[in-house]
């Protein structure tokens, strides 16, 4: 059992002041040795913080109704600020955007777009052979021209060449084109390029982006004006309906940029015979926002083409690539209008006749296009052409007789087969449409700063003050947890000192009890051996 010895020491009055000074000096030295002062308490921090109302709610002073009201007002203002801040954050995360329309100033010269046209009838009936009809049976549904042609035993046709079939049996522009003018200058079929689409063999005017033709004026007569004969007598007879059976007569037209391949079966418009169709165009330059504000596809910046077979990315090129991949995966072949190598004919899984080869031409069941598994985002920079279409009937009675004599046709043929297409710019101005972020990061920070100043009178520096105080308190508690002080063996209060027995043994120079009883001079308690010691020394009274 530990034994404690309590010693009461009473100093002389003349030594009281020097002792107090020495004790103060010792405490200052001990404080300097112990390190930095303890962290500020909450009341001290609140009284010096720049957060409005915190000093009146949590600062030093008596607690009362006034402090309670200030604390309630501070909490209410803080709740209102957090509510407003949450609303601003939700509005920012929705990524709102707006569209800015900016009509550009008139330009002296504007690049004329590419104009692609296709006859709705794919194959001329007079140009088809029995072998062609045999290979194209699932498209045309026609019986052979020779009744016994497909019944011969062991009849074998050579493998079809679809490029050759389309070139031979498609409508030839040299036969269809009756007149052509561009900006007052004569043009011919040599100014058109052959392109293959879902309608077969088609033709594009002004297709080369390197030699794009300019338009120097707006209005009628300043663009492309052509007269065509659609050759209805060459249209295929309908023997039975197929997925590709067409009941229309006329041409399909698409106006697009030179970097974009024609996607005429979805983006084109029809022109009927017996009418002159006026197409007034306006160039529109569209700029979309990338993620996270929009879904456009930004340019990669690479020199090599982004899509195989095309010089630039476009939605039409991406859709054609999707269709090609779907056909390759299912049929192990490629159609003529799809990008890639030499096209090969596609076979159906169960052909209607033994050994018969068919061209598969139903893209909807393959899942291609923008709604299929292949997603084609819109490019961030896009040029398109707005159109306004109007038409008048042709020919009138006088011109019908003239055209009949000129082209050696009757008036009925002229009315049923001839059409005029006039494509021109309304004006040499372009329209810029740009998506812009309606609520950006700078706007969010400005609104948060305004709400913070309105409700709690704080700023970024105020938040740094709070974080600094939290760090100071947390770091002090961690240091205390890491360095737990040992229980002191000696405590001093006033003039009473408590000494433990173990401490006495450590401080005593004598190893045994006999040393103390012998009256040595090194003993810790000299008055035990000198009961009649000096009276005017340091100790006036000593008791143990």
Short mmCIF file of C-alpha atoms in Angstrom, two decimals:
data_model
loop_
_atom_site.label_atom_id
_atom_site.label_comp_id
_atom_site.label_asym_id
_atom_site.label_seq_id
_atom_site.Cartn_x
_atom_site.Cartn_y
_atom_site.Cartn_z
CA UNK A 1 0.00 0.00 0.00
CA UNK A 2 1.54 3.34 -1.00
CA UNK A 3 2.41 5.70 1.85
CA UNK A 4 2.25 9.47 1.36
CA UNK A 5 4.13 11.98 3.47
CA UNK A 6 2.52 15.42 3.62
CA UNK A 7 4.85 18.28 4.41
CA UNK A 8 3.60 21.76 5.31
CA UNK A 9 6.10 24.53 4.68
CA UNK A 10 5.50 28.11 5.81
CA UNK A 11 7.80 30.71 4.34
CA UNK A 12 8.90 33.84 6.08
CA UNK A 13 7.10 37.04 5.08
CA UNK A 14 10.22 38.63 3.70
CA UNK A 15 10.76 35.70 1.39
CA UNK A 16 7.15 35.54 0.10
CA UNK A 17 7.54 38.01 -2.76
CA UNK A 18 10.82 36.58 -4.13
CA UNK A 19 9.26 33.11 -3.99
CA UNK A 20 6.23 34.27 -5.94
CA UNK A 21 8.51 35.84 -8.58
CA UNK A 22 10.54 32.66 -8.85
CA UNK A 23 7.35 30.60 -9.22
CA UNK A 24 6.12 32.90 -12.00
CA UNK A 25 9.43 32.64 -13.80
CA UNK A 26 9.33 28.86 -13.45
CA UNK A 27 5.80 28.68 -14.88
CA UNK A 28 6.80 30.81 -17.87
CA UNK A 29 9.79 28.60 -18.53
CA UNK A 30 7.66 25.48 -18.25
CA UNK A 31 5.07 26.97 -20.61
CA UNK A 32 7.78 27.76 -23.14
CA UNK A 33 9.15 24.27 -22.88
CA UNK A 34 5.76 22.65 -23.29
CA UNK A 35 5.22 24.19 -26.77
CA UNK A 36 2.42 26.28 -28.32
CA UNK A 37 -0.63 27.36 -26.40
CA UNK A 38 -3.86 25.36 -26.39
CA UNK A 39 -6.33 26.00 -29.24
CA UNK A 40 -8.94 28.67 -28.95
CA UNK A 41 -12.29 27.68 -27.54
CA UNK A 42 -15.54 28.28 -29.46
CA UNK A 43 -16.36 31.48 -27.64
CA UNK A 44 -13.00 33.01 -28.47
CA UNK A 45 -13.28 31.98 -32.12
CA UNK A 46 -16.84 33.29 -32.40
CA UNK A 47 -15.83 36.68 -31.03
CA UNK A 48 -13.12 37.08 -33.71
CA UNK A 49 -14.87 35.41 -36.68
CA UNK A 50 -16.06 37.44 -39.67
CA UNK A 51 -19.25 35.36 -39.91
CA UNK A 52 -22.09 37.72 -39.08
CA UNK A 53 -24.04 36.87 -35.93
CA UNK A 54 -21.71 34.12 -34.72
CA UNK A 55 -20.05 36.35 -32.12
CA UNK A 56 -23.41 37.41 -30.67
CA UNK A 57 -24.73 33.84 -30.58
CA UNK A 58 -21.67 31.93 -29.34
CA UNK A 59 -19.26 34.60 -28.07
CA UNK A 60 -18.25 35.19 -24.42
CA UNK A 61 -20.87 36.67 -22.11
CA UNK A 62 -23.90 35.67 -20.12
CA UNK A 63 -26.55 33.40 -21.61
CA UNK A 64 -29.97 34.91 -21.96
CA UNK A 65 -32.90 35.65 -24.20
CA UNK A 66 -30.91 37.97 -26.42
CA UNK A 67 -28.29 35.33 -27.17
CA UNK A 68 -31.02 32.76 -27.83
CA UNK A 69 -32.70 35.05 -30.36
CA UNK A 70 -29.37 35.65 -32.11
CA UNK A 71 -28.70 31.90 -32.28
CA UNK A 72 -32.18 31.34 -33.74
CA UNK A 73 -31.66 34.06 -36.35
CA UNK A 74 -28.26 32.62 -37.29
CA UNK A 75 -29.66 29.11 -37.75
CA UNK A 76 -32.61 30.41 -39.78
CA UNK A 77 -30.32 32.40 -42.09
CA UNK A 78 -28.01 29.41 -42.49
CA UNK A 79 -30.95 27.13 -43.39
CA UNK A 80 -32.24 29.65 -45.94
CA UNK A 81 -28.80 29.89 -47.53
CA UNK A 82 -28.44 26.10 -47.77
CA UNK A 83 -31.90 25.86 -49.39
CA UNK A 84 -31.03 28.47 -51.99
CA UNK A 85 -27.62 26.89 -52.62
CA UNK A 86 -29.19 23.46 -53.19
CA UNK A 87 -31.61 24.96 -55.73
CA UNK A 88 -28.76 26.68 -57.57
CA UNK A 89 -26.75 23.44 -57.64
CA UNK A 90 -29.70 21.47 -59.03
CA UNK A 91 -30.20 24.08 -61.74
CA UNK A 92 -26.53 23.92 -62.67
CA UNK A 93 -26.50 20.11 -62.85
CA UNK A 94 -29.36 20.10 -65.38
CA UNK A 95 -26.89 21.75 -67.82
CA UNK A 96 -29.36 24.18 -69.42
CA UNK A 97 -28.46 25.69 -72.78
CA UNK A 98 -29.91 28.15 -75.22
CA UNK A 99 -29.73 28.66 -78.97
CA UNK A 100 -28.42 31.95 -80.34
CA UNK A 101 -29.35 32.81 -83.92
CA UNK A 102 -27.02 35.27 -85.60
CA UNK A 103 -27.72 36.25 -89.22
CA UNK A 104 -24.42 36.89 -90.95
CA UNK A 105 -23.72 39.84 -93.23
CA UNK A 106 -24.17 39.32 -96.99
CA UNK A 107 -21.11 37.86 -98.70
CA UNK A 108 -20.04 38.64 -102.28
CA UNK A 109 -19.63 34.91 -103.06
CA UNK A 110 -21.21 31.84 -101.47
CA UNK A 111 -20.28 28.21 -102.09
CA UNK A 112 -23.05 26.39 -103.90
CA UNK A 113 -24.15 23.12 -102.26
CA UNK A 114 -24.07 19.66 -103.79
CA UNK A 115 -27.31 18.56 -105.45
CA UNK A 116 -27.97 14.82 -105.73
CA UNK A 117 -30.87 13.49 -107.81
CA UNK A 118 -32.12 9.94 -108.39
CA UNK A 119 -34.83 8.52 -110.55
CA UNK A 120 -37.31 6.77 -108.30
CA UNK A 121 -37.27 3.81 -110.71
CA UNK A 122 -34.03 1.88 -110.14
CA UNK A 123 -33.84 -0.32 -113.22
CA UNK A 124 -34.91 0.27 -116.79
CA UNK A 125 -37.11 -2.58 -117.88
CA UNK A 126 -35.73 -2.67 -121.42
CA UNK A 127 -32.16 -3.02 -120.15
CA UNK A 128 -32.80 -6.02 -117.89
CA UNK A 129 -31.81 -9.45 -119.11
CA UNK A 130 -33.18 -12.74 -117.87
CA UNK A 131 -30.04 -13.19 -115.80
CA UNK A 132 -30.56 -9.73 -114.22
CA UNK A 133 -34.19 -10.51 -113.45
CA UNK A 134 -33.11 -13.83 -111.96
CA UNK A 135 -30.60 -12.16 -109.63
CA UNK A 136 -32.90 -9.24 -108.73
CA UNK A 137 -36.06 -11.27 -108.20
CA UNK A 138 -36.46 -10.29 -104.53
CA UNK A 139 -36.25 -6.59 -105.51
CA UNK A 140 -38.33 -6.47 -108.66
CA UNK A 141 -40.62 -9.46 -108.34
CA UNK A 142 -40.59 -9.80 -112.15
CA UNK A 143 -40.97 -13.03 -114.07
CA UNK A 144 -38.41 -13.78 -116.81
CA UNK A 145 -38.95 -12.19 -120.19
CA UNK A 146 -38.59 -15.65 -121.75
CA UNK A 147 -41.24 -17.91 -120.26
CA UNK A 148 -39.01 -20.94 -120.50
CA UNK A 149 -35.85 -19.08 -119.58
CA UNK A 150 -35.78 -20.10 -115.89
CA UNK A 151 -37.24 -23.55 -116.39
CA UNK A 152 -34.35 -25.11 -118.24
CA UNK A 153 -32.90 -27.98 -116.28
CA UNK A 154 -29.45 -27.33 -114.92
CA UNK A 155 -29.55 -23.64 -115.90
CA UNK A 156 -26.78 -21.71 -114.19
CA UNK A 157 -26.24 -17.97 -114.48
CA UNK A 158 -22.85 -16.40 -113.75
CA UNK A 159 -22.29 -14.66 -110.46
CA UNK A 160 -23.82 -11.18 -110.58
CA UNK A 161 -21.78 -7.99 -110.61
CA UNK A 162 -24.03 -5.42 -108.96
CA UNK A 163 -21.98 -2.42 -110.08
CA UNK A 164 -22.27 -3.63 -113.66
CA UNK A 165 -26.01 -4.28 -113.29
CA UNK A 166 -26.67 -0.80 -111.90
CA UNK A 167 -24.54 0.91 -114.51
CA UNK A 168 -26.23 -0.95 -117.38
CA UNK A 169 -29.82 -0.94 -116.20
CA UNK A 170 -30.02 2.35 -114.32
CA UNK A 171 -31.36 5.53 -115.92
CA UNK A 172 -28.59 7.35 -117.79
CA UNK A 173 -28.32 11.07 -117.12
CA UNK A 174 -27.34 11.75 -120.72
CA UNK A 175 -30.76 10.45 -121.74
CA UNK A 176 -32.72 12.14 -118.96
CA UNK A 177 -31.07 15.60 -119.00
CA UNK A 178 -32.69 17.87 -121.59
CA UNK A 179 -31.27 21.23 -120.52
CA UNK A 180 -28.90 22.48 -117.82
CA UNK A 181 -27.85 25.98 -116.71
CA UNK A 182 -25.87 27.20 -113.73
CA UNK A 183 -25.68 30.94 -113.01
CA UNK A 184 -26.44 31.70 -116.67
CA UNK A 185 -23.81 29.26 -118.03
CA UNK A 186 -24.56 26.05 -119.88
CA UNK A 187 -23.80 22.75 -118.17
CA UNK A 188 -24.10 19.12 -119.21
CA UNK A 189 -24.02 15.58 -117.86
CA UNK A 190 -20.24 15.82 -117.57
CA UNK A 191 -20.72 18.26 -114.67
CA UNK A 192 -22.41 15.50 -112.65
CA UNK A 193 -20.72 12.68 -110.74
CA UNK A 194 -22.08 9.15 -110.44
CA UNK A 195 -22.99 8.09 -106.90
CA UNK A 196 -24.75 4.95 -105.70
CA UNK A 197 -27.59 5.13 -103.17
CA UNK A 198 -30.56 3.03 -102.11
CA UNK A 199 -32.19 4.22 -105.36
CA UNK A 200 -29.41 2.72 -107.43
CA UNK A 201 -27.40 4.84 -109.82
CA UNK A 202 -27.72 8.55 -108.99
CA UNK A 203 -25.97 11.76 -109.98
CA UNK A 204 -24.53 14.63 -107.94
CA UNK A 205 -23.91 18.15 -109.23
CA UNK A 206 -20.99 20.10 -107.70
CA UNK A 207 -19.79 17.09 -105.72
CA UNK A 208 -16.05 17.82 -105.47
CA UNK A 209 -15.21 20.02 -102.43
CA UNK A 210 -11.89 21.00 -104.03
CA UNK A 211 -13.59 22.52 -107.10
CA UNK A 212 -16.81 23.74 -105.52
CA UNK A 213 -18.72 26.17 -107.75
CA UNK A 214 -19.53 29.60 -106.28
CA UNK A 215 -22.82 31.44 -106.46
CA UNK A 216 -22.39 35.18 -107.08
CA UNK A 217 -25.98 36.31 -106.67
CA UNK A 218 -29.20 35.27 -105.03
CA UNK A 219 -32.62 34.64 -106.54
CA UNK A 220 -33.92 32.69 -109.51
CA UNK A 221 -31.57 32.29 -112.45
CA UNK A 222 -28.49 32.43 -110.21
CA UNK A 223 -28.40 28.74 -109.32
CA UNK A 224 -28.92 25.36 -110.96
CA UNK A 225 -31.81 24.95 -113.42
CA UNK A 226 -32.30 21.60 -115.16
CA UNK A 227 -35.02 19.97 -117.25
CA UNK A 228 -35.34 16.19 -116.97
CA UNK A 229 -37.22 13.40 -118.69
CA UNK A 230 -37.99 10.70 -116.12
CA UNK A 231 -38.72 8.06 -118.84
CA UNK A 232 -41.84 6.50 -117.39
CA UNK A 233 -42.02 4.02 -120.26
CA UNK A 234 -38.90 2.39 -118.74
CA UNK A 235 -40.45 1.96 -115.29
CA UNK A 236 -40.72 -1.63 -114.10
CA UNK A 237 -44.15 -3.22 -114.28
CA UNK A 238 -45.56 -4.38 -110.97
CA UNK A 239 -45.91 -8.13 -111.17
CA UNK A 240 -46.07 -8.67 -107.42
CA UNK A 241 -45.40 -6.40 -104.46
CA UNK A 242 -42.06 -6.51 -102.67
CA UNK A 243 -40.43 -4.44 -99.95
CA UNK A 244 -39.00 -2.18 -102.64
CA UNK A 245 -42.08 -1.80 -104.86
CA UNK A 246 -42.66 1.89 -105.72
CA UNK A 247 -45.87 3.41 -107.02
CA UNK A 248 -44.43 6.92 -107.52
CA UNK A 249 -43.09 8.62 -110.62
CA UNK A 250 -40.52 11.40 -110.49
CA UNK A 251 -37.10 12.04 -109.02
CA UNK A 252 -35.68 12.23 -105.51
CA UNK A 253 -33.46 15.23 -104.66
CA UNK A 254 -31.17 16.00 -101.74
CA UNK A 255 -29.27 19.26 -101.15
CA UNK A 256 -26.24 18.74 -98.91
CA UNK A 257 -22.65 19.80 -98.33
CA UNK A 258 -19.76 18.30 -100.31
CA UNK A 259 -18.31 16.59 -97.20
CA UNK A 260 -21.54 14.71 -96.55
CA UNK A 261 -22.53 11.62 -98.58
CA UNK A 262 -26.12 11.55 -99.87
CA UNK A 263 -28.65 9.78 -97.67
CA UNK A 264 -31.40 10.45 -100.11
CA UNK A 265 -33.92 7.78 -99.15
CA UNK A 266 -34.45 9.53 -95.80
CA UNK A 267 -33.29 13.12 -96.28
CA UNK A 268 -34.37 13.76 -99.86
CA UNK A 269 -37.58 15.32 -101.21
CA UNK A 270 -39.59 14.38 -104.28
CA UNK A 271 -40.09 16.31 -107.52
CA UNK A 272 -43.07 15.38 -109.70
CA UNK A 273 -43.28 15.43 -113.51
CA UNK A 274 -45.50 18.08 -115.05
CA UNK A 275 -44.27 20.74 -112.56
CA UNK A 276 -41.48 23.26 -112.26
CA UNK A 277 -40.18 23.07 -108.69
CA UNK A 278 -38.44 26.07 -107.11
CA UNK A 279 -36.13 25.36 -104.16
CA UNK A 280 -34.98 28.47 -102.30
CA UNK A 281 -31.99 27.64 -100.06
CA UNK A 282 -30.24 29.33 -97.17
CA UNK A 283 -26.97 28.16 -95.67
CA UNK A 284 -27.15 27.40 -91.96
CA UNK A 285 -24.06 26.87 -89.85
CA UNK A 286 -24.87 24.99 -86.67
CA UNK A 287 -22.66 24.76 -83.60
CA UNK A 288 -23.62 22.29 -80.88
CA UNK A 289 -22.24 21.83 -77.38
CA UNK A 290 -20.27 18.70 -76.38
CA UNK A 291 -20.64 16.82 -73.12
CA UNK A 292 -21.86 17.54 -70.50
CA UNK A 293 -24.06 20.23 -72.05
CA UNK A 294 -24.99 18.30 -75.21
CA UNK A 295 -24.34 15.11 -77.14
CA UNK A 296 -22.42 16.32 -80.17
CA UNK A 297 -19.27 14.65 -81.46
CA UNK A 298 -16.18 16.84 -81.27
CA UNK A 299 -13.51 16.65 -83.94
CA UNK A 300 -10.61 14.35 -83.11
CA UNK A 301 -7.98 16.51 -84.81
CA UNK A 302 -6.36 13.52 -86.51
CA UNK A 303 -5.25 13.69 -90.11
CA UNK A 304 -6.51 10.24 -91.06
CA UNK A 305 -10.23 9.88 -91.84
CA UNK A 306 -12.44 9.14 -88.86
CA UNK A 307 -14.75 6.85 -90.89
CA UNK A 308 -13.34 4.42 -93.41
CA UNK A 309 -14.35 5.42 -96.91
CA UNK A 310 -15.20 9.05 -96.06
CA UNK A 311 -13.02 12.13 -95.82
CA UNK A 312 -14.96 13.65 -92.90
CA UNK A 313 -17.39 12.55 -90.22
CA UNK A 314 -21.10 13.14 -90.76
CA UNK A 315 -24.32 11.60 -89.54
CA UNK A 316 -25.07 10.20 -93.00
CA UNK A 317 -21.65 8.57 -93.24
CA UNK A 318 -22.05 7.07 -89.78
CA UNK A 319 -25.47 5.64 -90.68
CA UNK A 320 -24.10 4.11 -93.85
CA UNK A 321 -21.28 2.54 -91.88
CA UNK A 322 -23.83 1.13 -89.38
CA UNK A 323 -25.84 -0.39 -92.22
CA UNK A 324 -22.71 -1.92 -93.72
CA UNK A 325 -21.65 -3.50 -90.42
CA UNK A 326 -25.14 -4.92 -89.88
CA UNK A 327 -25.26 -6.42 -93.37
CA UNK A 328 -21.75 -7.84 -93.05
CA UNK A 329 -22.59 -9.43 -89.73
CA UNK A 330 -25.77 -11.09 -90.99
CA UNK A 331 -25.15 -11.72 -94.68
CA UNK A 332 -21.33 -11.56 -95.02
CA UNK A 333 -21.70 -9.21 -97.99
CA UNK A 334 -21.90 -5.53 -98.83
CA UNK A 335 -24.25 -3.50 -100.99
CA UNK A 336 -23.12 -1.17 -103.73
CA UNK A 337 -23.83 2.12 -101.95
CA UNK A 338 -22.03 1.07 -98.75
CA UNK A 339 -18.40 2.09 -98.10
CA UNK A 340 -15.65 -0.49 -98.42
CA UNK A 341 -14.23 -2.77 -101.06
CA UNK A 342 -15.89 -4.35 -104.05
CA UNK A 343 -19.54 -5.18 -103.26
CA UNK A 344 -20.67 -8.78 -103.16
CA UNK A 345 -24.26 -9.96 -103.61
CA UNK A 346 -26.21 -10.91 -100.50
CA UNK A 347 -28.10 -14.19 -100.28
CA UNK A 348 -31.27 -14.85 -98.42
CA UNK A 349 -31.23 -17.83 -96.06
CA UNK A 350 -34.02 -19.62 -97.96
CA UNK A 351 -34.09 -18.50 -101.60
CA UNK A 352 -37.35 -19.00 -103.50
CA UNK A 353 -35.56 -20.94 -106.22
CA UNK A 354 -32.70 -23.34 -105.83
CA UNK A 355 -29.35 -21.61 -106.34
CA UNK A 356 -30.91 -18.18 -106.86
CA UNK A 357 -28.91 -15.17 -105.56
CA UNK A 358 -30.68 -12.09 -104.21
CA UNK A 359 -29.59 -8.66 -103.13
CA UNK A 360 -30.71 -8.00 -99.55
CA UNK A 361 -32.05 -4.49 -99.38
CA UNK A 362 -34.14 -4.14 -96.22
CA UNK A 363 -32.13 -2.08 -93.74
CA UNK A 364 -34.94 -1.66 -91.23
CA UNK A 365 -34.80 -5.31 -90.14
CA UNK A 366 -31.01 -5.13 -89.73
CA UNK A 367 -31.10 -2.52 -86.98
CA UNK A 368 -29.02 0.06 -88.85
CA UNK A 369 -29.56 3.79 -88.70
CA UNK A 370 -29.86 6.26 -85.84
CA UNK A 371 -32.44 4.20 -83.93
CA UNK A 372 -30.49 0.93 -84.10
CA UNK A 373 -27.66 -0.33 -81.90
CA UNK A 374 -25.16 1.92 -83.68
CA UNK A 375 -25.43 5.45 -82.29
CA UNK A 376 -24.45 8.32 -84.59
CA UNK A 377 -24.01 11.60 -82.70
CA UNK A 378 -24.36 14.95 -84.42
CA UNK A 379 -21.03 16.67 -85.17
CA UNK A 380 -20.38 19.80 -83.14
CA UNK A 381 -19.97 21.86 -86.32
CA UNK A 382 -22.47 21.23 -89.09
CA UNK A 383 -23.50 22.96 -92.31
CA UNK A 384 -26.96 22.36 -93.67
CA UNK A 385 -29.29 24.11 -96.06
CA UNK A 386 -32.77 25.27 -95.20
CA UNK A 387 -35.27 24.89 -98.05
CA UNK A 388 -38.48 26.56 -99.15
CA UNK A 389 -40.19 24.66 -101.96
CA UNK A 390 -42.83 25.93 -104.36
CA UNK A 391 -44.01 24.67 -107.75
CA UNK A 392 -46.02 25.58 -110.84
CA UNK A 393 -47.51 23.31 -113.48
CA UNK A 394 -45.71 22.86 -116.83
CA UNK A 395 -45.99 22.90 -119.72
CA UNK A 396 -48.65 25.32 -120.82
CA UNK A 397 -50.43 24.71 -124.08
CA UNK A 398 -48.02 26.70 -126.22
CA UNK A 399 -44.87 25.21 -124.69
CA UNK A 400 -46.27 21.69 -124.85
CA UNK A 401 -46.47 21.87 -128.65
CA UNK A 402 -43.00 23.40 -128.86
CA UNK A 403 -41.41 20.77 -126.63
CA UNK A 404 -43.20 17.97 -128.47
CA UNK A 405 -41.74 19.13 -131.77
CA UNK A 406 -38.30 19.79 -130.26
CA UNK A 407 -37.87 16.37 -128.65
CA UNK A 408 -40.02 14.40 -131.13
CA UNK A 409 -42.58 13.43 -128.50
CA UNK A 410 -46.32 13.95 -128.17
CA UNK A 411 -47.84 16.46 -125.74
CA UNK A 412 -49.10 13.75 -123.42
CA UNK A 413 -45.59 12.36 -123.04
CA UNK A 414 -44.25 15.84 -122.25
CA UNK A 415 -46.82 16.38 -119.48
CA UNK A 416 -46.24 12.95 -117.92
CA UNK A 417 -42.44 12.83 -118.07
CA UNK A 418 -40.91 16.32 -118.16
CA UNK A 419 -40.06 18.36 -115.08
CA UNK A 420 -37.94 21.42 -114.26
CA UNK A 421 -35.89 21.80 -111.08
CA UNK A 422 -34.60 25.26 -110.06
CA UNK A 423 -32.25 25.38 -107.03
CA UNK A 424 -30.93 28.79 -105.92
CA UNK A 425 -29.91 30.84 -102.91
CA UNK A 426 -32.54 33.16 -101.50
CA UNK A 427 -29.72 35.59 -100.65
CA UNK A 428 -25.98 35.34 -100.21
CA UNK A 429 -26.30 35.29 -96.44
CA UNK A 430 -25.74 32.49 -93.99
CA UNK A 431 -27.46 31.95 -90.69
CA UNK A 432 -25.38 30.94 -87.68
CA UNK A 433 -27.14 28.97 -84.96
CA UNK A 434 -25.04 28.30 -81.88
CA UNK A 435 -25.78 26.45 -78.69
CA UNK A 436 -24.47 28.18 -75.58
CA UNK A 437 -24.48 27.22 -71.93
CA UNK A 438 -27.32 29.11 -70.26
CA UNK A 439 -25.93 28.67 -66.73
CA UNK A 440 -22.19 28.17 -66.38
CA UNK A 441 -19.80 27.78 -63.47
CA UNK A 442 -19.07 31.50 -63.18
CA UNK A 443 -22.79 32.26 -62.92
CA UNK A 444 -23.17 29.57 -60.25
CA UNK A 445 -20.30 30.98 -58.16
CA UNK A 446 -21.69 34.50 -58.49
CA UNK A 447 -25.15 33.43 -57.35
CA UNK A 448 -23.72 31.43 -54.45
CA UNK A 449 -21.64 34.41 -53.36
CA UNK A 450 -24.67 36.69 -53.50
CA UNK A 451 -26.82 34.30 -51.45
CA UNK A 452 -24.00 33.78 -48.95
CA UNK A 453 -23.54 37.50 -48.46
CA UNK A 454 -27.29 38.13 -48.21
CA UNK A 455 -28.14 35.49 -45.59
CA UNK A 456 -24.99 34.95 -43.47
CA UNK A 457 -22.64 37.74 -44.55
CA UNK A 458 -19.83 35.32 -45.35
CA UNK A 459 -17.19 34.99 -48.06
CA UNK A 460 -14.53 32.54 -49.16
CA UNK A 461 -12.19 33.87 -46.46
CA UNK A 462 -14.86 33.23 -43.83
CA UNK A 463 -15.03 29.61 -44.91
CA UNK A 464 -11.25 29.42 -44.67
CA UNK A 465 -11.44 30.75 -41.10
CA UNK A 466 -13.90 28.03 -40.11
CA UNK A 467 -11.81 25.33 -41.76
CA UNK A 468 -8.69 26.63 -40.02
CA UNK A 469 -10.41 26.50 -36.62
CA UNK A 470 -11.67 22.98 -37.25
CA UNK A 471 -8.16 21.91 -38.26
CA UNK A 472 -6.66 23.52 -35.16
CA UNK A 473 -9.05 21.76 -32.77
CA UNK A 474 -8.79 18.41 -34.54
CA UNK A 475 -5.00 18.48 -34.62
CA UNK A 476 -4.80 19.33 -30.93
CA UNK A 477 -7.08 16.43 -30.01
CA UNK A 478 -5.05 14.04 -32.15
CA UNK A 479 -1.82 15.13 -30.46
CA UNK A 480 -3.40 14.60 -27.04
CA UNK A 481 -4.57 11.14 -28.05
CA UNK A 482 -1.11 10.19 -29.31
CA UNK A 483 0.83 11.61 -26.33
CA UNK A 484 -1.07 10.73 -23.15
CA UNK A 485 0.80 12.29 -20.13
CA UNK A 486 1.86 10.03 -17.20
CA UNK A 487 0.11 10.43 -13.82
CA UNK A 488 2.20 12.93 -11.78
CA UNK A 489 3.70 11.64 -8.54
CA UNK A 490 4.07 15.05 -6.99
CA UNK A 491 1.56 17.82 -6.82
CA UNK A 492 1.95 21.18 -5.16
CA UNK A 493 -0.84 23.40 -3.96
CA UNK A 494 0.03 26.57 -2.04
CA UNK A 495 2.39 25.77 0.75
CA UNK A 496 1.60 21.99 0.96
CA UNK A 497 3.74 19.45 -0.88
CA UNK A 498 2.84 15.75 -1.23
CA UNK A 499 5.71 13.33 -1.64
CA UNK A 500 5.32 9.66 -2.49
CA UNK A 501 7.35 7.06 -0.72
CA UNK A 502 8.91 5.85 -3.94
CA UNK A 503 10.03 9.43 -4.73
CA UNK A 504 11.60 9.73 -1.32
CA UNK A 505 13.59 6.58 -1.91
CA UNK A 506 14.81 7.82 -5.28
CA UNK A 507 15.88 11.22 -3.90
CA UNK A 508 17.59 9.84 -0.78
CA UNK A 509 21.39 9.44 -1.15
CA UNK A 510 21.48 6.65 1.51
CA UNK A 511 20.82 3.15 0.43
CA UNK A 512 19.72 1.94 3.90
CA UNK A 513 17.78 3.15 6.90
CA UNK A 514 20.88 3.25 9.09
CA UNK A 515 22.28 6.15 7.14
CA UNK A 516 19.36 8.33 8.18
CA UNK A 517 19.56 7.18 11.78
CA UNK A 518 23.29 7.87 11.93
CA UNK A 519 22.79 11.58 11.49
CA UNK A 520 24.59 12.00 8.16
CA UNK A 521 24.74 15.47 6.64
CA UNK A 522 23.19 14.34 3.35
CA UNK A 523 19.78 13.44 4.88
CA UNK A 524 16.60 14.87 3.26
CA UNK A 525 14.94 15.75 6.60
CA UNK A 526 17.57 17.59 8.60
CA UNK A 527 15.27 18.69 11.43
CA UNK A 528 14.77 15.07 12.51
CA UNK A 529 18.39 15.00 13.56
CA UNK A 530 18.79 18.63 14.58
CA UNK A 531 15.77 19.42 16.71
CA UNK A 532 17.33 22.59 17.98
CA UNK A 533 18.47 24.02 14.67
CA UNK A 534 18.77 27.68 13.83
CA UNK A 535 15.59 29.74 14.21
CA UNK A 536 16.24 32.52 11.73
CA UNK A 537 16.98 30.38 8.70
CA UNK A 538 14.83 29.39 5.75
CA UNK A 539 12.36 27.21 7.69
CA UNK A 540 10.52 28.82 10.56
CA UNK A 541 8.32 25.78 11.23
CA UNK A 542 8.55 22.27 9.83
CA UNK A 543 6.12 19.42 10.52
CA UNK A 544 5.79 15.94 8.97
#
